[in-house]
C-alpha positions as a printed NumPy array, in Angstrom:
array([[  1.114,  25.168,   2.268],
       [  0.408,  27.685,  -0.719],
       [  4.072,  27.574,  -1.527],
       [  4.022,  23.805,  -1.728],
       [  1.027,  23.817,  -4.02 ],
       [  2.678,  26.388,  -6.338],
       [  5.909,  24.401,  -6.339],
       [  4.119,  21.258,  -7.19 ],
       [  2.137,  23.035, -10.1  ],
       [  5.353,  24.495, -11.299],
       [  6.93 ,  21.044, -11.53 ],
       [  3.983,  19.643, -13.364],
       [  3.939,  22.496, -15.89 ],
       [  7.723,  22.296, -16.371],
       [  7.522,  18.542, -16.867],
       [  4.81 ,  19.141, -19.513],
       [  6.798,  21.834, -21.34 ],
       [ 10.083,  20.118, -21.341],
       [  8.986,  16.416, -21.607],
       [ 10.526,  16.141, -25.071],
       [ 13.892,  17.218, -23.772],
       [ 14.036,  15.998, -20.231],
       [ 17.456,  16.565, -18.509],
       [ 17.728,  13.387, -16.207],
       [ 21.06 ,  14.315, -14.845],
       [ 20.071,  17.881, -13.813],
       [ 16.754,  16.67 , -12.311],
       [ 18.452,  13.91 , -10.374],
       [ 21.136,  16.208,  -8.86 ],
       [ 18.26 ,  18.6  ,  -7.899],
       [ 16.266,  15.76 ,  -6.221],
       [ 19.503,  14.694,  -4.355],
       [ 19.958,  18.372,  -3.057],
       [ 16.362,  18.414,  -1.859],
       [ 16.785,  15.098,  -0.054],
       [ 18.871,  16.608,   2.688],
       [ 16.652,  19.585,   2.998],
       [ 13.056,  18.371,   2.458],
       [ 12.498,  14.669,   1.476],
       [  8.824,  15.363,   0.573],
       [  9.742,  17.888,  -2.008],
       [ 12.432,  15.497,  -3.251],
       [  9.752,  12.893,  -3.653],
       [  7.832,  15.034,  -6.047],
       [ 10.902,  15.506,  -8.354],
       [ 11.674,  11.714,  -8.115],
       [  8.101,  10.687,  -9.16 ],
       [  8.597,  12.99 , -12.284],
       [ 12.009,  11.272, -13.004],
       [ 10.53 ,   7.803, -12.571],
       [  7.626,   8.611, -14.978],
       [  9.953,  10.02 , -17.543],
       [ 12.465,   7.223, -17.205],
       [  9.882,   4.609, -17.759],
       [  8.44 ,   6.4  , -20.849],
       [ 11.927,   7.128, -22.237],
       [ 13.444,   3.738, -21.3  ],
       [ 16.194,   5.192, -19.016],
       [ 16.646,   2.237, -16.572],
       [ 19.838,   3.725, -15.092],
       [ 17.95 ,   6.929, -13.855],
       [ 15.049,   4.751, -12.887],
       [ 17.336,   2.749, -10.542],
       [ 18.972,   5.936,  -9.231],
       [ 15.553,   7.481,  -8.452],
       [ 14.496,   4.37 ,  -6.464],
       [ 17.797,   4.622,  -4.595],
       [ 16.964,   8.292,  -3.674],
       [ 13.519,   7.113,  -2.634],
       [ 15.258,   4.488,  -0.401],
       [ 17.443,   7.237,   1.165],
       [ 14.358,   9.514,   1.786],
       [ 12.634,   6.672,   3.601],
       [ 15.76 ,   6.147,   5.617],
       [ 15.672,   9.727,   6.641],
       [ 12.136,   9.328,   7.818],
       [ 12.969,   6.157,   9.722],
       [ 10.857,   3.96 ,   7.448],
       [ 12.839,   0.625,   7.467],
       [ 10.368,  -1.219,   5.172],
       [ 10.282,   1.573,   2.643],
       [ 14.154,   1.849,   2.736],
       [ 14.574,  -1.843,   1.987],
       [ 11.7  ,  -2.068,  -0.544],
       [ 13.058,   0.812,  -2.639],
       [ 16.56 ,  -0.429,  -2.399],
       [ 15.326,  -3.78 ,  -3.613],
       [ 13.681,  -2.147,  -6.66 ],
       [ 16.898,  -0.217,  -7.465],
       [ 18.858,  -3.46 ,  -7.092],
       [ 16.564,  -5.414,  -9.333],
       [ 16.465,  -2.773, -12.087],
       [ 20.188,  -2.296, -11.912],
       [ 20.87 ,  -6.096, -12.064],
       [ 18.561,  -6.575, -15.019],
       [ 20.451,  -3.891, -16.96 ],
       [ 23.986,  -4.647, -15.608],
       [ 24.333,  -1.181, -14.059],
       [ 27.041,  -1.482, -11.459],
       [ 26.667,   2.071,  -9.862],
       [ 22.921,   1.398,  -9.369],
       [ 23.709,  -1.943,  -7.564],
       [ 26.342,  -0.204,  -5.439],
       [ 23.885,   2.494,  -4.389],
       [ 21.219,  -0.115,  -3.505],
       [ 23.682,  -2.268,  -1.592],
       [ 24.83 ,   0.855,   0.409],
       [ 21.245,   1.679,   1.45 ],
       [ 20.609,  -2.005,   2.305],
       [ 23.883,  -2.091,   4.483],
       [ 22.924,   1.153,   6.249],
       [ 19.476,   0.101,   7.054],
       [ 20.678,  -3.407,   8.187],
       [ 23.037,  -1.724,  10.607],
       [ 20.158,   0.38 ,  11.993],
       [ 18.152,  -2.816,  12.608],
       [ 21.244,  -4.405,  14.402],
       [ 21.945,  -6.879,  11.586],
       [ 25.573,  -6.243,  11.609],
       [ 26.649,  -9.342,   9.622],
       [ 24.141,  -8.617,   6.812],
       [ 25.303,  -4.951,   6.821],
       [ 28.951,  -5.804,   6.376],
       [ 27.966,  -8.166,   3.538],
       [ 25.733,  -5.595,   1.713],
       [ 28.455,  -2.845,   1.946],
       [ 31.152,  -5.19 ,   0.747],
       [ 28.907,  -6.208,  -2.235],
       [ 28.504,  -2.497,  -3.015],
       [ 32.277,  -2.039,  -2.955],
       [ 32.88 ,  -4.991,  -5.211],
       [ 30.377,  -3.676,  -7.844],
       [ 32.455,  -0.461,  -8.361],
       [ 35.927,  -1.455,  -7.352],
       [ 37.127,  -0.834, -10.97 ],
       [ 34.801,   2.244, -11.613],
       [ 37.281,   5.162, -11.814],
       [ 34.75 ,   7.794, -12.893],
       [ 33.582,  10.65 , -10.709],
       [ 30.504,   8.631,  -9.809],
       [ 32.598,   5.568,  -8.895],
       [ 34.924,   7.5  ,  -6.589],
       [ 31.972,   9.264,  -4.986],
       [ 30.177,   5.934,  -4.313],
       [ 33.219,   4.15 ,  -2.937],
       [ 33.912,   7.007,  -0.641],
       [ 30.322,   7.032,   0.631],
       [ 30.393,   3.288,   1.23 ],
       [ 33.665,   3.598,   3.091],
       [ 31.966,   6.287,   5.324],
       [ 28.916,   3.997,   5.869],
       [ 31.239,   1.455,   7.496],
       [ 32.02 ,   3.974,  10.241],
       [ 28.502,   3.537,  11.845],
       [ 29.285,  -0.123,  12.487],
       [ 32.347,   0.657,  14.559],
       [ 32.699,   1.85 ,  18.134],
       [ 35.313,   4.232,  19.665],
       [ 37.649,   1.392,  20.554],
       [ 37.916,   0.395,  16.934],
       [ 39.925,   3.409,  15.987],
       [ 42.37 ,   1.705,  13.567],
       [ 39.468,   0.387,  11.561],
       [ 37.716,   3.783,  11.648],
       [ 40.917,   5.601,  10.51 ],
       [ 41.358,   3.152,   7.632],
       [ 37.813,   3.528,   6.29 ],
       [ 37.964,   7.426,   6.82 ],
       [ 41.308,   7.626,   4.982],
       [ 40.005,   5.422,   2.15 ],
       [ 36.846,   7.755,   1.805],
       [ 39.13 ,  10.852,   1.643],
       [ 41.349,   9.161,  -0.999],
       [ 38.327,   8.417,  -3.191],
       [ 36.748,  11.86 ,  -2.832],
       [ 40.054,  13.566,  -3.686],
       [ 39.846,  11.833,  -7.098],
       [ 36.549,  13.427,  -8.057],
       [ 37.024,  15.982, -10.813],
       [ 33.855,  17.929, -10.107],
       [ 35.299,  20.491,  -7.711],
       [ 32.183,  21.676,  -5.951],
       [ 30.869,  18.079,  -5.262],
       [ 34.445,  16.904,  -4.337],
       [ 34.791,  19.749,  -1.83 ],
       [ 31.399,  19.173,  -0.314],
       [ 32.168,  15.487,   0.284],
       [ 35.601,  16.119,   1.508],
       [ 34.512,  18.707,   4.153],
       [ 32.414,  15.993,   5.847],
       [ 35.23 ,  13.426,   5.535],
       [ 37.903,  15.744,   6.945],
       [ 35.565,  16.664,   9.854],
       [ 34.876,  13.062,  10.665],
       [ 38.658,  12.411,  10.611],
       [ 39.198,  15.3  ,  13.02 ],
       [ 36.399,  14.166,  15.298],
       [ 37.71 ,  10.532,  15.426],
       [ 41.26 ,  11.784,  16.069],
       [ 40.089,  13.897,  18.904],
       [ 38.445,  10.879,  20.487],
       [ 41.871,   9.164,  20.746],
       [ 43.664,  12.334,  21.9  ],
       [ 45.695,  12.886,  18.669],
       [ 44.845,  16.615,  18.705],
       [ 47.573,  17.916,  16.371],
       [ 46.524,  15.619,  13.553],
       [ 42.77 ,  16.409,  14.327],
       [ 43.517,  20.166,  14.044],
       [ 45.18 ,  19.736,  10.583],
       [ 41.934,  18.059,   9.266],
       [ 39.786,  20.752,  10.72 ],
       [ 41.897,  23.37 ,   9.025],
       [ 41.498,  21.526,   5.593],
       [ 37.681,  21.348,   6.244],
       [ 37.482,  24.98 ,   7.051],
       [ 39.501,  25.949,   3.907],
       [ 37.021,  23.993,   1.638],
       [ 33.681,  24.85 ,   3.142],
       [ 31.962,  27.73 ,   1.359],
       [ 30.443,  30.653,   3.232],
       [ 26.948,  29.587,   2.063],
       [ 27.34 ,  26.048,   3.473],
       [ 26.179,  26.938,   6.78 ],
       [ 25.309,  23.426,   7.998],
       [ 28.732,  21.999,   7.305],
       [ 30.477,  25.067,   8.788],
       [ 28.385,  24.644,  11.983],
       [ 29.486,  20.954,  12.107],
       [ 33.232,  21.851,  11.807],
       [ 33.031,  24.528,  14.529],
       [ 31.192,  22.187,  16.776],
       [ 33.793,  19.393,  16.182],
       [ 36.635,  21.889,  16.863],
       [ 34.86 ,  22.637,  20.187],
       [ 34.668,  18.935,  20.892],
       [ 38.425,  18.597,  20.336],
       [ 39.22 ,  21.424,  22.722],
       [ 36.874,  19.853,  25.28 ],
       [ 38.833,  16.611,  24.926],
       [ 41.964,  18.554,  25.538],
       [ 40.497,  19.99 ,  28.888],
       [ 40.345,  23.497,  27.379],
       [ 36.799,  24.37 ,  28.191],
       [ 37.299,  28.127,  27.445],
       [ 38.244,  27.372,  23.832],
       [ 35.54 ,  24.694,  23.619],
       [ 32.908,  27.183,  24.674],
       [ 34.183,  29.733,  22.06 ],
       [ 33.773,  27.313,  19.227],
       [ 30.528,  25.831,  20.515],
       [ 28.998,  29.312,  20.653],
       [ 30.087,  30.085,  17.121],
       [ 28.41 ,  26.856,  15.921],
       [ 25.339,  27.536,  17.976],
       [ 24.918,  31.037,  16.367],
       [ 25.069,  29.517,  12.886],
       [ 22.713,  26.723,  13.757],
       [ 20.3  ,  29.163,  15.472],
       [ 20.413,  31.597,  12.459],
       [ 19.494,  28.916,  10.027],
       [ 17.221,  26.671,  12.117],
       [ 19.436,  23.486,  12.446],
       [ 17.502,  22.326,  15.397],
       [ 19.034,  18.833,  15.629],
       [ 22.563,  20.211,  15.552],
       [ 21.491,  22.807,  18.237],
       [ 20.54 ,  19.911,  20.573],
       [ 24.031,  18.456,  20.243],
       [ 25.718,  21.82 ,  20.779],
       [ 23.787,  22.852,  23.775],
       [ 24.405,  19.509,  25.41 ],
       [ 28.169,  19.945,  24.918],
       [ 27.964,  23.574,  26.151],
       [ 26.392,  22.332,  29.3  ],
       [ 29.361,  20.031,  29.804],
       [ 31.947,  22.606,  28.933],
       [ 30.56 ,  25.085,  31.336],
       [ 30.402,  22.479,  33.956],
       [ 34.159,  21.9  ,  33.526],
       [ 34.534,  25.699,  34.035],
       [ 32.495,  25.527,  37.227],
       [ 29.987,  28.132,  35.66 ],
       [ 26.845,  26.779,  37.274],
       [ 24.67 ,  29.558,  35.994],
       [ 25.485,  28.756,  32.33 ],
       [ 25.298,  24.904,  33.062],
       [ 21.65 ,  25.497,  34.114],
       [ 21.021,  27.827,  31.228],
       [ 22.179,  25.411,  28.494],
       [ 20.688,  22.353,  30.324],
       [ 17.362,  24.124,  30.071],
       [ 17.922,  25.137,  26.389],
       [ 18.805,  21.572,  25.572],
       [ 15.638,  20.248,  27.261],
       [ 13.565,  22.88 ,  25.507],
       [ 15.012,  21.865,  22.19 ],
       [ 14.475,  18.189,  22.732],
       [ 10.871,  18.812,  23.69 ],
       [ 10.377,  21.377,  20.913],
       [  7.956,  19.351,  18.856],
       [  5.898,  18.22 ,  21.842],
       [  6.101,  21.82 ,  23.258],
       [  4.721,  23.279,  20.092],
       [  1.859,  20.814,  20.141],
       [  1.222,  21.507,  23.707],
       [  1.065,  25.307,  22.999],
       [ -1.409,  24.737,  20.237],
       [ -3.662,  22.609,  22.437],
       [ -3.371,  25.217,  25.268],
       [ -4.37 ,  27.962,  22.794],
       [ -7.343,  26.008,  21.677],
       [ -8.38 ,  25.311,  25.182],
       [ -8.024,  28.914,  26.167],
       [-10.133,  30.041,  23.324],
       [-12.813,  27.475,  24.286],
       [-12.671,  28.737,  27.818],
       [-13.148,  32.386,  26.637],
       [-16.121,  31.436,  24.5  ],
       [-17.562,  29.481,  27.313],
       [-17.298,  32.549,  29.583],
       [-19.107,  34.658,  27.086],
       [-21.788,  32.008,  26.565],
       [-22.159,  31.707,  30.3  ],
       [-23.033,  35.509,  30.429],
       [-25.458,  35.206,  27.56 ],
       [-27.267,  32.108,  28.417],
       [-27.355,  30.028,  31.601],
       [-28.985,  27.152,  29.693],
       [-26.263,  27.051,  27.09 ],
       [-23.739,  26.884,  29.848],
       [-25.476,  23.891,  31.3  ],
       [-25.389,  22.177,  27.943],
       [-21.728,  22.74 ,  27.617],
       [-21.086,  21.554,  31.158],
       [-23.198,  18.365,  30.429],
       [-21.316,  17.874,  27.185],
       [-17.964,  18.155,  28.943],
       [-19.149,  15.804,  31.61 ],
       [-20.252,  13.331,  29.055],
       [-16.937,  13.548,  27.305],
       [-15.086,  12.975,  30.49 ],
       [-17.251,   9.926,  31.303],
       [-16.594,   8.492,  27.908],
       [-12.829,   9.33 ,  28.302],
       [-13.052,   7.621,  31.688],
       [-14.621,   4.512,  30.293],
       [-12.104,   4.343,  27.47 ],
       [ -9.219,   4.693,  29.93 ],
       [-10.733,   2.076,  32.161],
       [-11.105,  -0.392,  29.294],
       [ -7.518,   0.399,  28.162],
       [ -6.14 ,  -0.359,  31.591],
       [ -8.249,  -3.455,  31.9  ],
       [ -7.081,  -4.668,  28.572],
       [ -3.374,  -3.989,  29.455],
       [ -3.841,  -5.858,  32.679],
       [ -5.395,  -8.786,  30.774],
       [ -2.425,  -8.74 ,  28.225],
       [  0.098,  -8.392,  31.064],
       [ -1.401, -11.463,  32.809],
       [ -1.498, -13.513,  29.644],
       [  2.026, -12.573,  28.696],
       [  3.27 , -13.362,  32.21 ],
       [  1.653, -16.874,  31.903],
       [  3.39 , -17.348,  28.557],
       [  6.666, -15.965,  29.981],
       [  6.688, -18.573,  32.812],
       [  4.893, -21.596,  31.261],
       [  5.403, -21.089,  27.46 ],
       [  2.626, -21.209,  24.712],
       [ -0.361, -23.424,  25.327],
       [ -0.713, -25.597,  22.205],
       [ -3.807, -25.11 ,  20.058],
       [ -6.318, -28.03 ,  19.598],
       [ -5.767, -30.325,  16.597],
       [ -7.851, -29.465,  13.535],
       [ -8.478, -31.534,  10.482],
       [ -6.79 , -30.097,   7.389],
       [ -8.546, -31.131,   4.128],
       [ -5.339, -31.138,   2.208],
       [ -3.971, -33.862,   4.631],
       [ -7.041, -36.096,   4.277],
       [ -6.455, -36.464,   0.465],
       [ -3.491, -37.68 ,  -1.505],
       [ -2.235, -36.065,  -4.602],
       [ -4.601, -37.996,  -6.833],
       [ -7.655, -36.699,  -4.833],
       [ -8.274, -40.084,  -3.092],
       [ -9.145, -40.077,   0.629],
       [ -6.438, -41.182,   2.904],
       [ -7.462, -43.768,   5.635],
       [ -7.702, -42.328,   9.128],
       [ -5.406, -44.993,  10.626],
       [ -2.199, -45.434,   8.675],
       [  0.058, -48.406,   9.43 ],
       [  3.561, -47.273,   9.888],
       [  6.497, -49.525,  10.808],
       [  8.244, -48.587,  14.053],
       [ 11.457, -48.053,  12.155],
       [  9.804, -45.641,   9.727],
       [  8.135, -43.756,  12.573],
       [ 11.448, -43.346,  14.38 ],
       [ 13.146, -42.124,  11.122],
       [ 10.394, -39.463,  10.772],
       [ 10.646, -38.37 ,  14.362],
       [ 14.354, -38.117,  14.149],
       [ 14.06 , -36.089,  10.929],
       [ 11.546, -33.681,  12.616],
       [ 13.902, -33.274,  15.511],
       [ 16.66 , -32.137,  13.084],
       [ 14.176, -29.972,  11.305],
       [ 13.234, -28.215,  14.469],
       [ 16.747, -27.807,  15.86 ],
       [ 17.992, -26.145,  12.569],
       [ 15.019, -23.73 ,  12.546],
       [ 14.293, -24.817,   8.928],
       [ 10.559, -24.063,   9.785],
       [ 11.399, -20.307,   9.382],
       [ 12.065, -20.78 ,   5.606],
       [  9.562, -19.106,   3.352],
       [  7.181, -21.375,   1.316],
       [  7.829, -24.402,   3.501],
       [  5.258, -27.167,   2.71 ],
       [  4.448, -30.847,   3.453],
       [  5.969, -31.797,   0.187],
       [  9.447, -30.235,   0.606],
       [  9.657, -31.487,   4.193],
       [  8.642, -35.019,   3.203],
       [ 11.161, -34.94 ,   0.309],
       [ 13.927, -33.803,   2.71 ],
       [ 12.998, -36.788,   5.039],
       [ 12.492, -39.128,   2.129],
       [  9.005, -40.033,   3.238],
       [  5.648, -39.651,   1.749],
       [  3.416, -36.952,   2.897],
       [  0.635, -39.063,   4.49 ],
       [  3.215, -40.709,   6.711],
       [  4.575, -37.342,   7.678],
       [  1.183, -36.029,   8.453],
       [  0.274, -39.147,  10.513],
       [  3.383, -38.941,  12.675],
       [  2.958, -35.164,  13.264],
       [ -0.715, -35.797,  14.337],
       [  0.292, -38.682,  16.544],
       [  3.26 , -37.143,  18.362],
       [  2.741, -33.419,  18.001],
       [ -1.18 , -33.249,  18.096],
       [ -1.089, -30.778,  15.209],
       [ -1.921, -30.912,  11.502],
       [  1.18 , -29.874,   9.408],
       [  0.203, -26.159,   9.081],
       [ -0.541, -25.916,  12.879],
       [  2.855, -27.609,  13.425],
       [  4.756, -25.054,  11.355],
       [  2.904, -22.069,  12.715],
       [  3.41 , -23.257,  16.374],
       [  7.126, -23.724,  15.828],
       [  7.491, -20.236,  14.28 ],
       [  5.432, -18.341,  16.841],
       [  7.16 , -20.374,  19.666],
       [ 10.568, -19.391,  18.131],
       [  9.873, -15.642,  17.886],
       [  8.281, -15.626,  21.363],
       [ 11.451, -17.177,  22.786],
       [ 13.575, -14.472,  20.945],
       [ 11.359, -11.786,  22.293],
       [ 11.718, -13.087,  25.768],
       [ 15.461, -13.759,  25.752],
       [ 16.727, -10.832,  23.489],
       [ 15.345,  -7.361,  24.094],
       [ 16.81 ,  -6.247,  20.758],
       [ 14.096,  -8.184,  18.966],
       [ 11.417,  -6.084,  20.759],
       [ 12.722,  -3.034,  18.816],
       [ 12.139,  -4.586,  15.359],
       [  9.074,  -3.697,  13.322],
       [  6.334,  -6.27 ,  13.054],
       [  7.074,  -6.82 ,   9.262],
       [ 10.649,  -7.586,  10.092],
       [  9.598, -10.249,  12.707],
       [  7.239, -11.767,  10.02 ],
       [ 10.282, -11.991,   7.568],
       [ 12.366, -13.667,  10.172],
       [  9.8  , -16.413,  10.649],
       [  8.948, -16.886,   7.019],
       [  5.632, -15.261,   6.734],
       [  4.697, -13.65 ,   3.522],
       [  3.176, -10.555,   5.062],
       [  2.767,  -8.485,   8.16 ],
       [ -0.922,  -9.545,   8.357],
       [ -0.37 , -13.294,   8.053],
       [  2.213, -13.206,  10.86 ],
       [ -0.122, -11.131,  13.111],
       [ -3.07 , -13.464,  12.555],
       [ -1.153, -16.533,  13.471],
       [  0.57 , -14.772,  16.451],
       [ -2.714, -13.732,  17.88 ],
       [ -4.356, -17.109,  17.131],
       [ -1.663, -19.056,  19.068],
       [ -0.925, -16.467,  21.887],
       [ -4.306, -14.712,  22.08 ],
       [ -2.526, -11.316,  21.768],
       [ -1.505,  -9.091,  18.832],
       [  2.391,  -9.026,  18.535],
       [  2.663,  -5.288,  19.264],
       [  0.515,  -5.674,  22.466],
       [  2.625,  -8.745,  23.466],
       [  5.866,  -6.812,  23.121],
       [  4.564,  -3.847,  25.134],
       [  3.331,  -6.143,  27.954],
       [  6.614,  -8.102,  27.791],
       [  8.583,  -4.933,  28.361],
       [  6.623,  -4.164,  31.546],
       [  7.298,  -7.661,  33.194],
       [ 10.9  ,  -8.337,  32.149]])
């Protein structure tokens, strides 16, 4: 903690001392380096860059800083932050006609869309990014094109090898044209390793080996993470060749580096593959050993928390014993307090269980019977025309006009236009070529809703159907569901969802998972 404070103060002092001669490129590269090590530290540098870029009118670096903020949010699985910062970078870059900034923003958009399962949108964004820099033949342009080609790989499965090979080779071609040798080699190492891994998947081991050799030749002795990756992927290649002895050798080398430098996520992957390699060798003892290590690593965060809790409870128990010796009355007080806490905890748990049962029952009813329509409510906006005059309660509409409106509403509902943002009586009535009072009267008569109730009911019914029929929707964040149904905010969506279904959307999804 003290180191972080000192680091933060150092950055502030440095910013003050050198504000008249701020090196944007050096600071941006430093922030980019920190992103893959410690996103929080990177954020400190990025905030300084943003402040200086605003004061010194440097929109290009402002856009790049927001791109890195988007990347940091992606590393922390913050989908909303990723897309929000990418949108800021895109807006600034578009206003200033800065193509590399737009390409960076589109790349982050495409990557995040892929994570959300929006594959069509992801392809569109990544292709837009490529089109922005297709004629950019600088180091930055080649780097961006290569990075975007690599981003396409996350959209492809093992059966799409030809496409994967094409994108990987395009990435290598772009990286090879970068003149900055350290940066070029750093990017090529990852690209060659990816190619070797992909080739191993389709049993082209000789070609895979040639790319592993290239990667090893370029990786520096200090680049421990990339070296660990290469050794692991070579081990994977040997495993695919049914050579478990060689696979174990390289996995062990990779594991040593990962263990020495604390690459815990890589250790999880390596120990899992070691378990499989030893299983091929019939070495049951090592299978159990690495299976246990893998489980320990996966649970490392939870395990550390559990150890801290146990330590606290043990200390309390020791204090309790000492207090018990000193004073019987104090011990009674502690026991009473513990009992009270247990009772409170029991009440809380009971209420939570009861609430879950209630939610489950309500969701089961909706799952089987659908949403029960809310009661009609008068809308003051529908009882006055545009001039402020009251609209008569009973409006005479010809049967032909009524049928025209009903047919238009049927088309409106079938095309899901109600999910468009800023939908209103006026633009719907314009689409149907009728006046607003006729539209409201027909909706009231045939749907038993005012206009806003009608739209909200259609939207919530739509998203409930999606949640019921497609489990993928249950993985989306609430703000993404709100966007899909045209709501301006997370809170507006949640309020209407609860008003119509009786349950908050997150509780609805949890209950739905338990019954379907």
